[in-house]
């Protein structure tokens, strides 16, 4: 599938299911210099307070996001672990549709979305800034190869303000 722009009406966001793992692994290998192996993906999907969404374009999985709910009893943070889109449909808006879905999960009781990004991933950093996320800290040596992460955040109030 090659992107000529996507019709938002043809993109469906659904929960990830176990049989999606092979396609997620394929996209992982396209998207990351440190792709997760199937066992890590399966483990993450089975963890408490961990969730994953799939972007399906005409029924085909073309992107996914894995995120955790963290914090105290009210689970105050949505922390994105992974968000990736298949190469064939990059720059078509699918990542934005998934990020919008994640932003819509913010509430007054769960007011913060956190999204760490490799220091070298300037494309993702600029993309997140377009959505109103700001870099709030640098997590030194976060990745196994020693690279730092720029930790981007957005708060519920800022998302609602953007929509107004």
mmCIF file with all atom_site columns, C-alpha atoms in Angstrom:
data_model
loop_
_atom_site.group_PDB
_atom_site.id
_atom_site.type_symbol
_atom_site.label_atom_id
_atom_site.label_alt_id
_atom_site.label_comp_id
_atom_site.label_asym_id
_atom_site.label_entity_id
_atom_site.label_seq_id
_atom_site.pdbx_PDB_ins_code
_atom_site.Cartn_x
_atom_site.Cartn_y
_atom_site.Cartn_z
_atom_site.occupancy
_atom_site.B_iso_or_equiv
_atom_site.pdbx_formal_charge
_atom_site.auth_seq_id
_atom_site.auth_comp_id
_atom_site.auth_asym_id
_atom_site.auth_atom_id
_atom_site.pdbx_PDB_model_num
ATOM 1   C CA . UNK A 1 1   ? 0.000   0.000   0.000  1.00 0.00 ? 1   UNK A CA 1
ATOM 2   C CA . UNK A 1 2   ? 1.343   3.403   -0.953 1.00 0.00 ? 2   UNK A CA 1
ATOM 3   C CA . UNK A 1 3   ? -0.005  6.558   0.585  1.00 0.00 ? 3   UNK A CA 1
ATOM 4   C CA . UNK A 1 4   ? -1.589  9.189   -1.586 1.00 0.00 ? 4   UNK A CA 1
ATOM 5   C CA . UNK A 1 5   ? -3.113  10.764  1.508  1.00 0.00 ? 5   UNK A CA 1
ATOM 6   C CA . UNK A 1 6   ? -5.616  8.917   3.641  1.00 0.00 ? 6   UNK A CA 1
ATOM 7   C CA . UNK A 1 7   ? -9.249  9.530   4.229  1.00 0.00 ? 7   UNK A CA 1
ATOM 8   C CA . UNK A 1 8   ? -9.746  9.784   8.005  1.00 0.00 ? 8   UNK A CA 1
ATOM 9   C CA . UNK A 1 9   ? -13.009 7.906   7.518  1.00 0.00 ? 9   UNK A CA 1
ATOM 10  C CA . UNK A 1 10  ? -11.050 4.851   6.341  1.00 0.00 ? 10  UNK A CA 1
ATOM 11  C CA . UNK A 1 11  ? -8.786  4.779   9.416  1.00 0.00 ? 11  UNK A CA 1
ATOM 12  C CA . UNK A 1 12  ? -10.144 2.866   12.363 1.00 0.00 ? 12  UNK A CA 1
ATOM 13  C CA . UNK A 1 13  ? -8.528  2.856   15.802 1.00 0.00 ? 13  UNK A CA 1
ATOM 14  C CA . UNK A 1 14  ? -9.005  -0.479  17.583 1.00 0.00 ? 14  UNK A CA 1
ATOM 15  C CA . UNK A 1 15  ? -7.389  -2.309  20.478 1.00 0.00 ? 15  UNK A CA 1
ATOM 16  C CA . UNK A 1 16  ? -4.365  -4.400  19.500 1.00 0.00 ? 16  UNK A CA 1
ATOM 17  C CA . UNK A 1 17  ? -5.017  -8.138  19.621 1.00 0.00 ? 17  UNK A CA 1
ATOM 18  C CA . UNK A 1 18  ? -2.515  -10.984 19.832 1.00 0.00 ? 18  UNK A CA 1
ATOM 19  C CA . UNK A 1 19  ? -2.651  -11.835 16.125 1.00 0.00 ? 19  UNK A CA 1
ATOM 20  C CA . UNK A 1 20  ? -1.485  -8.245  15.375 1.00 0.00 ? 20  UNK A CA 1
ATOM 21  C CA . UNK A 1 21  ? 1.965   -8.944  16.854 1.00 0.00 ? 21  UNK A CA 1
ATOM 22  C CA . UNK A 1 22  ? 3.648   -10.119 13.591 1.00 0.00 ? 22  UNK A CA 1
ATOM 23  C CA . UNK A 1 23  ? 2.592   -6.928  11.797 1.00 0.00 ? 23  UNK A CA 1
ATOM 24  C CA . UNK A 1 24  ? 3.684   -4.818  14.774 1.00 0.00 ? 24  UNK A CA 1
ATOM 25  C CA . UNK A 1 25  ? 7.091   -6.542  14.660 1.00 0.00 ? 25  UNK A CA 1
ATOM 26  C CA . UNK A 1 26  ? 7.335   -5.705  10.947 1.00 0.00 ? 26  UNK A CA 1
ATOM 27  C CA . UNK A 1 27  ? 6.557   -2.032  11.605 1.00 0.00 ? 27  UNK A CA 1
ATOM 28  C CA . UNK A 1 28  ? 8.941   -1.999  14.607 1.00 0.00 ? 28  UNK A CA 1
ATOM 29  C CA . UNK A 1 29  ? 11.782  -3.109  12.345 1.00 0.00 ? 29  UNK A CA 1
ATOM 30  C CA . UNK A 1 30  ? 10.981  -0.304  9.889  1.00 0.00 ? 30  UNK A CA 1
ATOM 31  C CA . UNK A 1 31  ? 10.591  2.384   12.511 1.00 0.00 ? 31  UNK A CA 1
ATOM 32  C CA . UNK A 1 32  ? 13.143  1.884   15.287 1.00 0.00 ? 32  UNK A CA 1
ATOM 33  C CA . UNK A 1 33  ? 16.865  1.349   15.584 1.00 0.00 ? 33  UNK A CA 1
ATOM 34  C CA . UNK A 1 34  ? 16.100  -0.788  18.645 1.00 0.00 ? 34  UNK A CA 1
ATOM 35  C CA . UNK A 1 35  ? 12.997  -2.765  17.588 1.00 0.00 ? 35  UNK A CA 1
ATOM 36  C CA . UNK A 1 36  ? 11.181  -4.798  20.176 1.00 0.00 ? 36  UNK A CA 1
ATOM 37  C CA . UNK A 1 37  ? 11.086  -8.540  19.573 1.00 0.00 ? 37  UNK A CA 1
ATOM 38  C CA . UNK A 1 38  ? 7.741   -10.386 19.583 1.00 0.00 ? 38  UNK A CA 1
ATOM 39  C CA . UNK A 1 39  ? 8.221   -11.596 23.157 1.00 0.00 ? 39  UNK A CA 1
ATOM 40  C CA . UNK A 1 40  ? 8.722   -8.051  24.459 1.00 0.00 ? 40  UNK A CA 1
ATOM 41  C CA . UNK A 1 41  ? 5.638   -6.833  22.617 1.00 0.00 ? 41  UNK A CA 1
ATOM 42  C CA . UNK A 1 42  ? 3.554   -9.739  23.961 1.00 0.00 ? 42  UNK A CA 1
ATOM 43  C CA . UNK A 1 43  ? 4.885   -9.155  27.487 1.00 0.00 ? 43  UNK A CA 1
ATOM 44  C CA . UNK A 1 44  ? 4.033   -5.452  27.284 1.00 0.00 ? 44  UNK A CA 1
ATOM 45  C CA . UNK A 1 45  ? 0.519   -6.169  26.073 1.00 0.00 ? 45  UNK A CA 1
ATOM 46  C CA . UNK A 1 46  ? -0.061  -8.493  29.041 1.00 0.00 ? 46  UNK A CA 1
ATOM 47  C CA . UNK A 1 47  ? 1.176   -6.057  31.686 1.00 0.00 ? 47  UNK A CA 1
ATOM 48  C CA . UNK A 1 48  ? -1.194  -4.428  34.107 1.00 0.00 ? 48  UNK A CA 1
ATOM 49  C CA . UNK A 1 49  ? -2.124  -0.861  33.092 1.00 0.00 ? 49  UNK A CA 1
ATOM 50  C CA . UNK A 1 50  ? -0.545  -1.285  29.633 1.00 0.00 ? 50  UNK A CA 1
ATOM 51  C CA . UNK A 1 51  ? -2.650  -0.736  26.533 1.00 0.00 ? 51  UNK A CA 1
ATOM 52  C CA . UNK A 1 52  ? -2.141  -0.709  22.789 1.00 0.00 ? 52  UNK A CA 1
ATOM 53  C CA . UNK A 1 53  ? -4.117  0.725   19.925 1.00 0.00 ? 53  UNK A CA 1
ATOM 54  C CA . UNK A 1 54  ? -3.913  -0.172  16.264 1.00 0.00 ? 54  UNK A CA 1
ATOM 55  C CA . UNK A 1 55  ? -4.556  2.097   13.303 1.00 0.00 ? 55  UNK A CA 1
ATOM 56  C CA . UNK A 1 56  ? -6.228  0.103   10.554 1.00 0.00 ? 56  UNK A CA 1
ATOM 57  C CA . UNK A 1 57  ? -6.530  1.500   7.054  1.00 0.00 ? 57  UNK A CA 1
ATOM 58  C CA . UNK A 1 58  ? -9.114  -0.420  5.043  1.00 0.00 ? 58  UNK A CA 1
ATOM 59  C CA . UNK A 1 59  ? -8.752  -3.166  7.653  1.00 0.00 ? 59  UNK A CA 1
ATOM 60  C CA . UNK A 1 60  ? -4.950  -3.460  7.422  1.00 0.00 ? 60  UNK A CA 1
ATOM 61  C CA . UNK A 1 61  ? -2.855  -2.645  10.506 1.00 0.00 ? 61  UNK A CA 1
ATOM 62  C CA . UNK A 1 62  ? -0.646  0.274   9.447  1.00 0.00 ? 62  UNK A CA 1
ATOM 63  C CA . UNK A 1 63  ? 0.287   1.775   12.808 1.00 0.00 ? 63  UNK A CA 1
ATOM 64  C CA . UNK A 1 64  ? 0.140   1.211   16.537 1.00 0.00 ? 64  UNK A CA 1
ATOM 65  C CA . UNK A 1 65  ? 0.800   2.845   19.863 1.00 0.00 ? 65  UNK A CA 1
ATOM 66  C CA . UNK A 1 66  ? 1.663   1.172   23.154 1.00 0.00 ? 66  UNK A CA 1
ATOM 67  C CA . UNK A 1 67  ? 1.112   3.185   26.312 1.00 0.00 ? 67  UNK A CA 1
ATOM 68  C CA . UNK A 1 68  ? 0.967   2.774   30.079 1.00 0.00 ? 68  UNK A CA 1
ATOM 69  C CA . UNK A 1 69  ? -1.141  4.403   32.739 1.00 0.00 ? 69  UNK A CA 1
ATOM 70  C CA . UNK A 1 70  ? 1.092   5.455   35.612 1.00 0.00 ? 70  UNK A CA 1
ATOM 71  C CA . UNK A 1 71  ? 0.754   7.276   38.858 1.00 0.00 ? 71  UNK A CA 1
ATOM 72  C CA . UNK A 1 72  ? -1.205  7.011   42.029 1.00 0.00 ? 72  UNK A CA 1
ATOM 73  C CA . UNK A 1 73  ? -4.686  5.601   42.474 1.00 0.00 ? 73  UNK A CA 1
ATOM 74  C CA . UNK A 1 74  ? -6.046  7.934   39.778 1.00 0.00 ? 74  UNK A CA 1
ATOM 75  C CA . UNK A 1 75  ? -3.429  6.855   37.202 1.00 0.00 ? 75  UNK A CA 1
ATOM 76  C CA . UNK A 1 76  ? -2.469  10.440  36.457 1.00 0.00 ? 76  UNK A CA 1
ATOM 77  C CA . UNK A 1 77  ? -0.086  9.895   33.513 1.00 0.00 ? 77  UNK A CA 1
ATOM 78  C CA . UNK A 1 78  ? -0.453  8.405   30.045 1.00 0.00 ? 78  UNK A CA 1
ATOM 79  C CA . UNK A 1 79  ? 3.109   7.370   29.102 1.00 0.00 ? 79  UNK A CA 1
ATOM 80  C CA . UNK A 1 80  ? 3.679   6.475   25.464 1.00 0.00 ? 80  UNK A CA 1
ATOM 81  C CA . UNK A 1 81  ? 6.221   3.677   25.023 1.00 0.00 ? 81  UNK A CA 1
ATOM 82  C CA . UNK A 1 82  ? 5.890   3.193   21.274 1.00 0.00 ? 82  UNK A CA 1
ATOM 83  C CA . UNK A 1 83  ? 4.104   4.848   18.397 1.00 0.00 ? 83  UNK A CA 1
ATOM 84  C CA . UNK A 1 84  ? 4.930   3.832   14.847 1.00 0.00 ? 84  UNK A CA 1
ATOM 85  C CA . UNK A 1 85  ? 3.468   3.888   11.369 1.00 0.00 ? 85  UNK A CA 1
ATOM 86  C CA . UNK A 1 86  ? 4.268   1.601   8.435  1.00 0.00 ? 86  UNK A CA 1
ATOM 87  C CA . UNK A 1 87  ? 6.691   3.144   5.926  1.00 0.00 ? 87  UNK A CA 1
ATOM 88  C CA . UNK A 1 88  ? 4.142   2.845   3.114  1.00 0.00 ? 88  UNK A CA 1
ATOM 89  C CA . UNK A 1 89  ? 1.754   5.273   4.826  1.00 0.00 ? 89  UNK A CA 1
ATOM 90  C CA . UNK A 1 90  ? 4.094   7.647   6.633  1.00 0.00 ? 90  UNK A CA 1
ATOM 91  C CA . UNK A 1 91  ? 3.299   11.343  6.404  1.00 0.00 ? 91  UNK A CA 1
ATOM 92  C CA . UNK A 1 92  ? -0.345  10.571  5.614  1.00 0.00 ? 92  UNK A CA 1
ATOM 93  C CA . UNK A 1 93  ? -1.827  11.577  8.969  1.00 0.00 ? 93  UNK A CA 1
ATOM 94  C CA . UNK A 1 94  ? -2.122  8.151   10.584 1.00 0.00 ? 94  UNK A CA 1
ATOM 95  C CA . UNK A 1 95  ? 0.310   8.996   13.374 1.00 0.00 ? 95  UNK A CA 1
ATOM 96  C CA . UNK A 1 96  ? -1.705  12.125  14.074 1.00 0.00 ? 96  UNK A CA 1
ATOM 97  C CA . UNK A 1 97  ? -4.929  10.144  14.261 1.00 0.00 ? 97  UNK A CA 1
ATOM 98  C CA . UNK A 1 98  ? -3.333  7.847   16.854 1.00 0.00 ? 98  UNK A CA 1
ATOM 99  C CA . UNK A 1 99  ? -1.875  10.769  18.814 1.00 0.00 ? 99  UNK A CA 1
ATOM 100 C CA . UNK A 1 100 ? -5.294  12.461  18.801 1.00 0.00 ? 100 UNK A CA 1
ATOM 101 C CA . UNK A 1 101 ? -6.737  9.232   20.230 1.00 0.00 ? 101 UNK A CA 1
ATOM 102 C CA . UNK A 1 102 ? -4.143  9.291   23.019 1.00 0.00 ? 102 UNK A CA 1
ATOM 103 C CA . UNK A 1 103 ? -4.733  12.985  23.730 1.00 0.00 ? 103 UNK A CA 1
ATOM 104 C CA . UNK A 1 104 ? -8.463  12.307  24.011 1.00 0.00 ? 104 UNK A CA 1
ATOM 105 C CA . UNK A 1 105 ? -7.683  9.938   26.892 1.00 0.00 ? 105 UNK A CA 1
ATOM 106 C CA . UNK A 1 106 ? -6.574  12.867  29.041 1.00 0.00 ? 106 UNK A CA 1
ATOM 107 C CA . UNK A 1 107 ? -9.029  13.987  31.691 1.00 0.00 ? 107 UNK A CA 1
ATOM 108 C CA . UNK A 1 108 ? -8.887  16.199  34.775 1.00 0.00 ? 108 UNK A CA 1
ATOM 109 C CA . UNK A 1 109 ? -8.079  13.016  36.751 1.00 0.00 ? 109 UNK A CA 1
ATOM 110 C CA . UNK A 1 110 ? -5.505  11.846  34.175 1.00 0.00 ? 110 UNK A CA 1
ATOM 111 C CA . UNK A 1 111 ? -4.075  15.182  33.090 1.00 0.00 ? 111 UNK A CA 1
ATOM 112 C CA . UNK A 1 112 ? -0.666  14.425  31.573 1.00 0.00 ? 112 UNK A CA 1
ATOM 113 C CA . UNK A 1 113 ? 0.609   12.653  28.477 1.00 0.00 ? 113 UNK A CA 1
ATOM 114 C CA . UNK A 1 114 ? 4.341   11.876  28.471 1.00 0.00 ? 114 UNK A CA 1
ATOM 115 C CA . UNK A 1 115 ? 6.185   10.858  25.295 1.00 0.00 ? 115 UNK A CA 1
ATOM 116 C CA . UNK A 1 116 ? 9.952   10.180  25.423 1.00 0.00 ? 116 UNK A CA 1
ATOM 117 C CA . UNK A 1 117 ? 11.798  10.442  22.089 1.00 0.00 ? 117 UNK A CA 1
ATOM 118 C CA . UNK A 1 118 ? 15.394  9.695   21.154 1.00 0.00 ? 118 UNK A CA 1
ATOM 119 C CA . UNK A 1 119 ? 17.604  12.767  20.991 1.00 0.00 ? 119 UNK A CA 1
ATOM 120 C CA . UNK A 1 120 ? 18.509  11.827  17.411 1.00 0.00 ? 120 UNK A CA 1
ATOM 121 C CA . UNK A 1 121 ? 14.854  11.575  16.316 1.00 0.00 ? 121 UNK A CA 1
ATOM 122 C CA . UNK A 1 122 ? 14.360  15.191  15.315 1.00 0.00 ? 122 UNK A CA 1
ATOM 123 C CA . UNK A 1 123 ? 11.480  14.303  12.972 1.00 0.00 ? 123 UNK A CA 1
ATOM 124 C CA . UNK A 1 124 ? 9.441   12.965  15.912 1.00 0.00 ? 124 UNK A CA 1
ATOM 125 C CA . UNK A 1 125 ? 10.423  15.927  18.087 1.00 0.00 ? 125 UNK A CA 1
ATOM 126 C CA . UNK A 1 126 ? 9.195   18.440  15.513 1.00 0.00 ? 126 UNK A CA 1
ATOM 127 C CA . UNK A 1 127 ? 6.026   16.418  14.954 1.00 0.00 ? 127 UNK A CA 1
ATOM 128 C CA . UNK A 1 128 ? 5.219   16.386  18.683 1.00 0.00 ? 128 UNK A CA 1
ATOM 129 C CA . UNK A 1 129 ? 5.805   20.144  18.887 1.00 0.00 ? 129 UNK A CA 1
ATOM 130 C CA . UNK A 1 130 ? 3.205   20.602  16.136 1.00 0.00 ? 130 UNK A CA 1
ATOM 131 C CA . UNK A 1 131 ? 0.719   18.908  18.453 1.00 0.00 ? 131 UNK A CA 1
ATOM 132 C CA . UNK A 1 132 ? 1.557   21.239  21.313 1.00 0.00 ? 132 UNK A CA 1
ATOM 133 C CA . UNK A 1 133 ? 3.827   18.918  23.289 1.00 0.00 ? 133 UNK A CA 1
ATOM 134 C CA . UNK A 1 134 ? 6.883   20.491  24.869 1.00 0.00 ? 134 UNK A CA 1
ATOM 135 C CA . UNK A 1 135 ? 10.163  18.997  25.961 1.00 0.00 ? 135 UNK A CA 1
ATOM 136 C CA . UNK A 1 136 ? 10.192  19.156  29.743 1.00 0.00 ? 136 UNK A CA 1
ATOM 137 C CA . UNK A 1 137 ? 13.315  17.168  30.548 1.00 0.00 ? 137 UNK A CA 1
ATOM 138 C CA . UNK A 1 138 ? 16.217  15.201  29.171 1.00 0.00 ? 138 UNK A CA 1
ATOM 139 C CA . UNK A 1 139 ? 16.466  11.628  30.412 1.00 0.00 ? 139 UNK A CA 1
ATOM 140 C CA . UNK A 1 140 ? 20.209  10.993  30.243 1.00 0.00 ? 140 UNK A CA 1
ATOM 141 C CA . UNK A 1 141 ? 21.246  7.590   28.905 1.00 0.00 ? 141 UNK A CA 1
ATOM 142 C CA . UNK A 1 142 ? 17.676  6.287   28.700 1.00 0.00 ? 142 UNK A CA 1
ATOM 143 C CA . UNK A 1 143 ? 18.328  3.896   25.830 1.00 0.00 ? 143 UNK A CA 1
ATOM 144 C CA . UNK A 1 144 ? 20.516  0.782   25.912 1.00 0.00 ? 144 UNK A CA 1
ATOM 145 C CA . UNK A 1 145 ? 23.036  2.396   23.559 1.00 0.00 ? 145 UNK A CA 1
ATOM 146 C CA . UNK A 1 146 ? 23.399  5.349   25.951 1.00 0.00 ? 146 UNK A CA 1
ATOM 147 C CA . UNK A 1 147 ? 21.424  7.856   23.886 1.00 0.00 ? 147 UNK A CA 1
ATOM 148 C CA . UNK A 1 148 ? 19.396  10.425  25.782 1.00 0.00 ? 148 UNK A CA 1
ATOM 149 C CA . UNK A 1 149 ? 15.633  10.818  25.515 1.00 0.00 ? 149 UNK A CA 1
ATOM 150 C CA . UNK A 1 150 ? 13.875  14.136  25.192 1.00 0.00 ? 150 UNK A CA 1
ATOM 151 C CA . UNK A 1 151 ? 10.753  13.791  27.283 1.00 0.00 ? 151 UNK A CA 1
ATOM 152 C CA . UNK A 1 152 ? 7.785   15.620  25.778 1.00 0.00 ? 152 UNK A CA 1
ATOM 153 C CA . UNK A 1 153 ? 4.619   16.366  27.717 1.00 0.00 ? 153 UNK A CA 1
ATOM 154 C CA . UNK A 1 154 ? 1.231   17.916  27.296 1.00 0.00 ? 154 UNK A CA 1
ATOM 155 C CA . UNK A 1 155 ? -1.414  18.581  29.902 1.00 0.00 ? 155 UNK A CA 1
ATOM 156 C CA . UNK A 1 156 ? -5.175  18.182  29.710 1.00 0.00 ? 156 UNK A CA 1
ATOM 157 C CA . UNK A 1 157 ? -5.718  21.931  30.033 1.00 0.00 ? 157 UNK A CA 1
ATOM 158 C CA . UNK A 1 158 ? -3.427  22.621  27.064 1.00 0.00 ? 158 UNK A CA 1
ATOM 159 C CA . UNK A 1 159 ? -5.230  20.056  24.884 1.00 0.00 ? 159 UNK A CA 1
ATOM 160 C CA . UNK A 1 160 ? -8.635  21.561  25.724 1.00 0.00 ? 160 UNK A CA 1
ATOM 161 C CA . UNK A 1 161 ? -7.281  25.058  25.059 1.00 0.00 ? 161 UNK A CA 1
ATOM 162 C CA . UNK A 1 162 ? -6.086  23.970  21.604 1.00 0.00 ? 162 UNK A CA 1
ATOM 163 C CA . UNK A 1 163 ? -9.543  22.601  20.793 1.00 0.00 ? 163 UNK A CA 1
ATOM 164 C CA . UNK A 1 164 ? -11.330 25.786  21.898 1.00 0.00 ? 164 UNK A CA 1
#
